Short mmCIF file of N, CA and C in Angstrom, two decimals:
data_model
loop_
_atom_site.label_atom_id
_atom_site.label_comp_id
_atom_site.label_asym_id
_atom_site.label_seq_id
_atom_site.Cartn_x
_atom_site.Cartn_y
_atom_site.Cartn_z
N MET I 74 0.84 -1.18 0.00
CA MET I 74 0.00 0.00 0.00
C MET I 74 0.88 1.24 0.00
N ALA I 75 0.59 2.18 -0.85
CA ALA I 75 1.40 3.39 -0.98
C ALA I 75 1.10 4.35 0.16
N THR I 76 2.16 4.95 0.70
CA THR I 76 1.99 5.97 1.73
C THR I 76 1.83 7.31 1.05
N GLY I 77 1.54 8.34 1.85
CA GLY I 77 1.39 9.68 1.29
C GLY I 77 2.64 10.14 0.56
N GLY I 78 3.82 9.83 1.13
CA GLY I 78 5.08 10.21 0.48
C GLY I 78 5.28 9.49 -0.84
N ASP I 79 4.91 8.19 -0.88
CA ASP I 79 5.03 7.42 -2.12
C ASP I 79 4.13 7.99 -3.20
N VAL I 80 2.91 8.35 -2.83
CA VAL I 80 1.96 8.89 -3.80
C VAL I 80 2.48 10.21 -4.36
N ARG I 81 3.04 11.05 -3.50
CA ARG I 81 3.59 12.33 -3.97
C ARG I 81 4.73 12.10 -4.95
N LEU I 82 5.60 11.11 -4.67
CA LEU I 82 6.70 10.80 -5.59
C LEU I 82 6.17 10.33 -6.93
N LEU I 83 5.15 9.47 -6.91
CA LEU I 83 4.59 8.96 -8.16
C LEU I 83 3.94 10.06 -8.98
N GLN I 84 3.48 11.11 -8.34
CA GLN I 84 2.83 12.21 -9.03
C GLN I 84 3.79 13.35 -9.36
N SER I 85 5.05 13.22 -8.97
CA SER I 85 6.00 14.31 -9.16
C SER I 85 6.42 14.43 -10.62
N PRO I 86 6.77 15.65 -11.05
CA PRO I 86 7.27 15.84 -12.42
C PRO I 86 8.55 15.03 -12.68
N LEU I 87 9.40 14.88 -11.66
CA LEU I 87 10.64 14.11 -11.83
C LEU I 87 10.32 12.65 -12.14
N TYR I 88 9.38 12.06 -11.42
CA TYR I 88 9.01 10.67 -11.67
C TYR I 88 8.43 10.53 -13.07
N ALA I 89 7.56 11.44 -13.46
CA ALA I 89 6.96 11.39 -14.80
C ALA I 89 8.02 11.50 -15.88
N LYS I 90 8.98 12.40 -15.69
CA LYS I 90 10.06 12.57 -16.66
C LYS I 90 10.92 11.32 -16.72
N ALA I 91 11.31 10.80 -15.56
CA ALA I 91 12.17 9.62 -15.50
C ALA I 91 11.49 8.42 -16.15
N ALA I 92 10.20 8.27 -15.96
CA ALA I 92 9.48 7.13 -16.52
C ALA I 92 9.55 7.11 -18.04
N THR I 93 9.67 8.28 -18.67
CA THR I 93 9.77 8.34 -20.14
C THR I 93 11.18 8.04 -20.63
N LEU I 94 12.15 8.02 -19.72
CA LEU I 94 13.56 7.84 -20.10
C LEU I 94 14.10 6.44 -19.81
N VAL I 95 13.27 5.55 -19.32
CA VAL I 95 13.72 4.19 -19.00
C VAL I 95 14.27 3.53 -20.26
N GLY I 96 15.47 2.92 -20.12
CA GLY I 96 16.13 2.25 -21.23
C GLY I 96 17.07 3.15 -22.02
N GLN I 97 17.15 4.42 -21.67
CA GLN I 97 17.98 5.38 -22.40
C GLN I 97 19.19 5.80 -21.56
N PRO I 98 20.25 6.27 -22.24
CA PRO I 98 21.38 6.85 -21.50
C PRO I 98 20.98 8.21 -20.94
N VAL I 99 21.29 8.41 -19.66
CA VAL I 99 20.89 9.64 -18.99
C VAL I 99 22.02 10.19 -18.13
N GLY I 100 21.91 11.47 -17.83
CA GLY I 100 22.73 12.12 -16.82
C GLY I 100 21.83 12.44 -15.64
N VAL I 101 22.31 12.17 -14.44
CA VAL I 101 21.51 12.38 -13.23
C VAL I 101 22.21 13.40 -12.35
N SER I 102 21.51 14.48 -12.03
CA SER I 102 22.01 15.48 -11.09
C SER I 102 21.49 15.14 -9.70
N LEU I 103 22.42 14.90 -8.79
CA LEU I 103 22.03 14.55 -7.42
C LEU I 103 21.94 15.81 -6.56
N SER I 104 21.17 15.75 -5.51
CA SER I 104 20.97 16.89 -4.62
C SER I 104 22.24 17.33 -3.91
N ASN I 105 23.22 16.42 -3.78
CA ASN I 105 24.47 16.76 -3.10
C ASN I 105 25.49 17.43 -4.02
N GLY I 106 25.09 17.72 -5.27
CA GLY I 106 25.98 18.39 -6.20
C GLY I 106 26.73 17.46 -7.13
N GLN I 107 26.69 16.17 -6.88
CA GLN I 107 27.37 15.21 -7.75
C GLN I 107 26.48 14.88 -8.94
N GLY I 108 27.11 14.29 -9.95
CA GLY I 108 26.37 13.82 -11.11
C GLY I 108 26.83 12.42 -11.47
N VAL I 109 25.93 11.62 -12.00
CA VAL I 109 26.25 10.28 -12.46
C VAL I 109 25.60 10.07 -13.83
N THR I 110 26.16 9.14 -14.59
CA THR I 110 25.61 8.84 -15.91
C THR I 110 25.46 7.33 -16.06
N GLY I 111 24.57 6.95 -16.94
CA GLY I 111 24.37 5.54 -17.22
C GLY I 111 23.07 5.31 -17.96
N ILE I 112 22.68 4.04 -18.03
CA ILE I 112 21.41 3.67 -18.64
C ILE I 112 20.38 3.59 -17.52
N LEU I 113 19.27 4.28 -17.68
CA LEU I 113 18.21 4.23 -16.69
C LEU I 113 17.43 2.93 -16.88
N CYS I 114 17.59 2.01 -15.94
CA CYS I 114 16.98 0.67 -16.05
C CYS I 114 15.52 0.66 -15.63
N SER I 115 15.21 1.36 -14.55
CA SER I 115 13.83 1.37 -14.07
C SER I 115 13.62 2.52 -13.10
N VAL I 116 12.36 2.84 -12.91
CA VAL I 116 11.95 3.82 -11.91
C VAL I 116 10.75 3.22 -11.19
N THR I 117 10.89 3.02 -9.89
CA THR I 117 9.78 2.48 -9.11
C THR I 117 9.29 3.56 -8.16
N ALA I 118 8.46 3.21 -7.22
CA ALA I 118 7.83 4.18 -6.33
C ALA I 118 8.79 5.20 -5.74
N GLY I 119 9.98 4.78 -5.35
CA GLY I 119 10.88 5.73 -4.74
C GLY I 119 12.32 5.63 -5.17
N VAL I 120 12.61 4.83 -6.21
CA VAL I 120 14.00 4.54 -6.57
C VAL I 120 14.20 4.54 -8.08
N ALA I 121 15.30 5.17 -8.51
CA ALA I 121 15.74 5.06 -9.90
C ALA I 121 16.92 4.09 -9.93
N VAL I 122 16.90 3.15 -10.86
CA VAL I 122 17.97 2.15 -10.99
C VAL I 122 18.76 2.48 -12.24
N LEU I 123 20.08 2.66 -12.08
CA LEU I 123 20.96 3.09 -13.15
C LEU I 123 22.07 2.07 -13.36
N LEU I 124 22.32 1.70 -14.60
CA LEU I 124 23.45 0.84 -14.95
C LEU I 124 24.61 1.75 -15.31
N GLU I 125 25.66 1.73 -14.48
CA GLU I 125 26.80 2.63 -14.66
C GLU I 125 28.03 1.85 -15.11
N TYR I 126 28.84 2.49 -15.94
CA TYR I 126 30.11 1.92 -16.38
C TYR I 126 31.15 2.19 -15.31
N LEU I 127 31.93 1.17 -14.94
CA LEU I 127 32.99 1.33 -13.96
C LEU I 127 34.34 1.46 -14.66
N TYR I 128 34.84 0.38 -15.24
CA TYR I 128 36.08 0.39 -16.01
C TYR I 128 36.21 -0.94 -16.72
N GLN I 129 37.09 -0.97 -17.74
CA GLN I 129 37.28 -2.15 -18.58
C GLN I 129 35.92 -2.69 -19.01
N SER I 130 35.58 -3.90 -18.64
CA SER I 130 34.27 -4.45 -19.03
C SER I 130 33.35 -4.61 -17.83
N GLN I 131 33.54 -3.75 -16.82
CA GLN I 131 32.75 -3.87 -15.59
C GLN I 131 31.70 -2.77 -15.49
N PHE I 132 30.50 -3.19 -15.14
CA PHE I 132 29.37 -2.28 -14.95
C PHE I 132 28.77 -2.55 -13.59
N ALA I 133 28.07 -1.58 -13.05
CA ALA I 133 27.39 -1.75 -11.76
C ALA I 133 25.98 -1.20 -11.86
N THR I 134 25.05 -1.91 -11.26
CA THR I 134 23.68 -1.42 -11.17
C THR I 134 23.54 -0.75 -9.81
N LYS I 135 23.17 0.52 -9.82
CA LYS I 135 23.05 1.29 -8.58
C LYS I 135 21.65 1.86 -8.44
N GLN I 136 21.22 1.99 -7.20
CA GLN I 136 19.90 2.54 -6.90
C GLN I 136 20.05 3.91 -6.27
N TYR I 137 19.23 4.85 -6.74
CA TYR I 137 19.22 6.20 -6.20
C TYR I 137 17.80 6.55 -5.77
N PRO I 138 17.59 6.86 -4.49
CA PRO I 138 16.26 7.30 -4.06
C PRO I 138 15.87 8.57 -4.82
N LEU I 139 14.62 8.64 -5.27
CA LEU I 139 14.19 9.80 -6.05
C LEU I 139 14.30 11.10 -5.26
N ASN I 140 14.20 11.03 -3.93
CA ASN I 140 14.30 12.27 -3.15
C ASN I 140 15.73 12.78 -3.05
N THR I 141 16.72 12.05 -3.61
CA THR I 141 18.11 12.52 -3.66
C THR I 141 18.48 13.02 -5.06
N ILE I 142 17.52 13.00 -5.98
CA ILE I 142 17.77 13.39 -7.37
C ILE I 142 17.15 14.75 -7.65
N GLN I 143 17.97 15.67 -8.19
CA GLN I 143 17.46 16.98 -8.60
C GLN I 143 16.83 16.92 -9.97
N ASP I 144 17.51 16.23 -10.91
CA ASP I 144 17.02 16.17 -12.29
C ASP I 144 17.61 14.98 -13.01
N ILE I 145 16.93 14.53 -14.04
CA ILE I 145 17.39 13.46 -14.92
C ILE I 145 17.22 13.95 -16.34
N ASN I 146 18.30 13.88 -17.13
CA ASN I 146 18.25 14.36 -18.51
C ASN I 146 18.78 13.33 -19.48
N PRO I 147 18.14 13.22 -20.66
CA PRO I 147 18.64 12.28 -21.67
C PRO I 147 19.92 12.81 -22.28
N PHE I 148 20.75 11.89 -22.75
CA PHE I 148 21.92 12.31 -23.50
C PHE I 148 21.45 12.92 -24.82
N PRO I 149 22.10 13.98 -25.27
CA PRO I 149 21.74 14.55 -26.57
C PRO I 149 22.26 13.67 -27.70
N GLY I 150 21.69 13.82 -28.86
CA GLY I 150 22.20 13.11 -30.03
C GLY I 150 23.54 13.70 -30.45
N CYS I 151 24.31 12.94 -31.19
CA CYS I 151 25.59 13.43 -31.69
C CYS I 151 25.33 14.35 -32.88
N SER I 152 25.82 15.58 -32.79
CA SER I 152 25.55 16.54 -33.86
C SER I 152 26.60 16.49 -34.96
N VAL I 153 27.74 15.90 -34.68
CA VAL I 153 28.82 15.84 -35.66
C VAL I 153 28.91 14.41 -36.18
N GLN I 154 28.93 14.27 -37.50
CA GLN I 154 29.01 12.95 -38.10
C GLN I 154 30.47 12.56 -38.27
N GLY I 155 30.80 11.31 -38.02
CA GLY I 155 32.16 10.78 -38.17
C GLY I 155 32.29 10.09 -39.49
N PRO I 156 33.29 9.33 -39.76
CA PRO I 156 34.35 9.00 -38.80
C PRO I 156 35.45 10.06 -38.78
N PHE I 157 36.14 10.10 -37.67
CA PHE I 157 37.29 10.99 -37.51
C PHE I 157 38.52 10.14 -37.30
N PHE I 158 39.59 10.53 -37.96
CA PHE I 158 40.84 9.77 -37.85
C PHE I 158 41.96 10.67 -37.41
#
């Protein structure tokens, strides 16, 4: 059963925006001033799940409470066509 806080999160503009970005590469601005990037895997009642690149062939799935996120933005398309050598 959803609590009042859960219902407010589900109705928030951030949740609505994030729900449209699931499966896409995104940049996430956190409330503490940090930023993270990755593929947005899911958004549930209070958590955004992001697949982040670590190094070499290692990735990590991390969870961020929505109340710690200021904004989520999609990566822009590449405006310059390659290849570049």
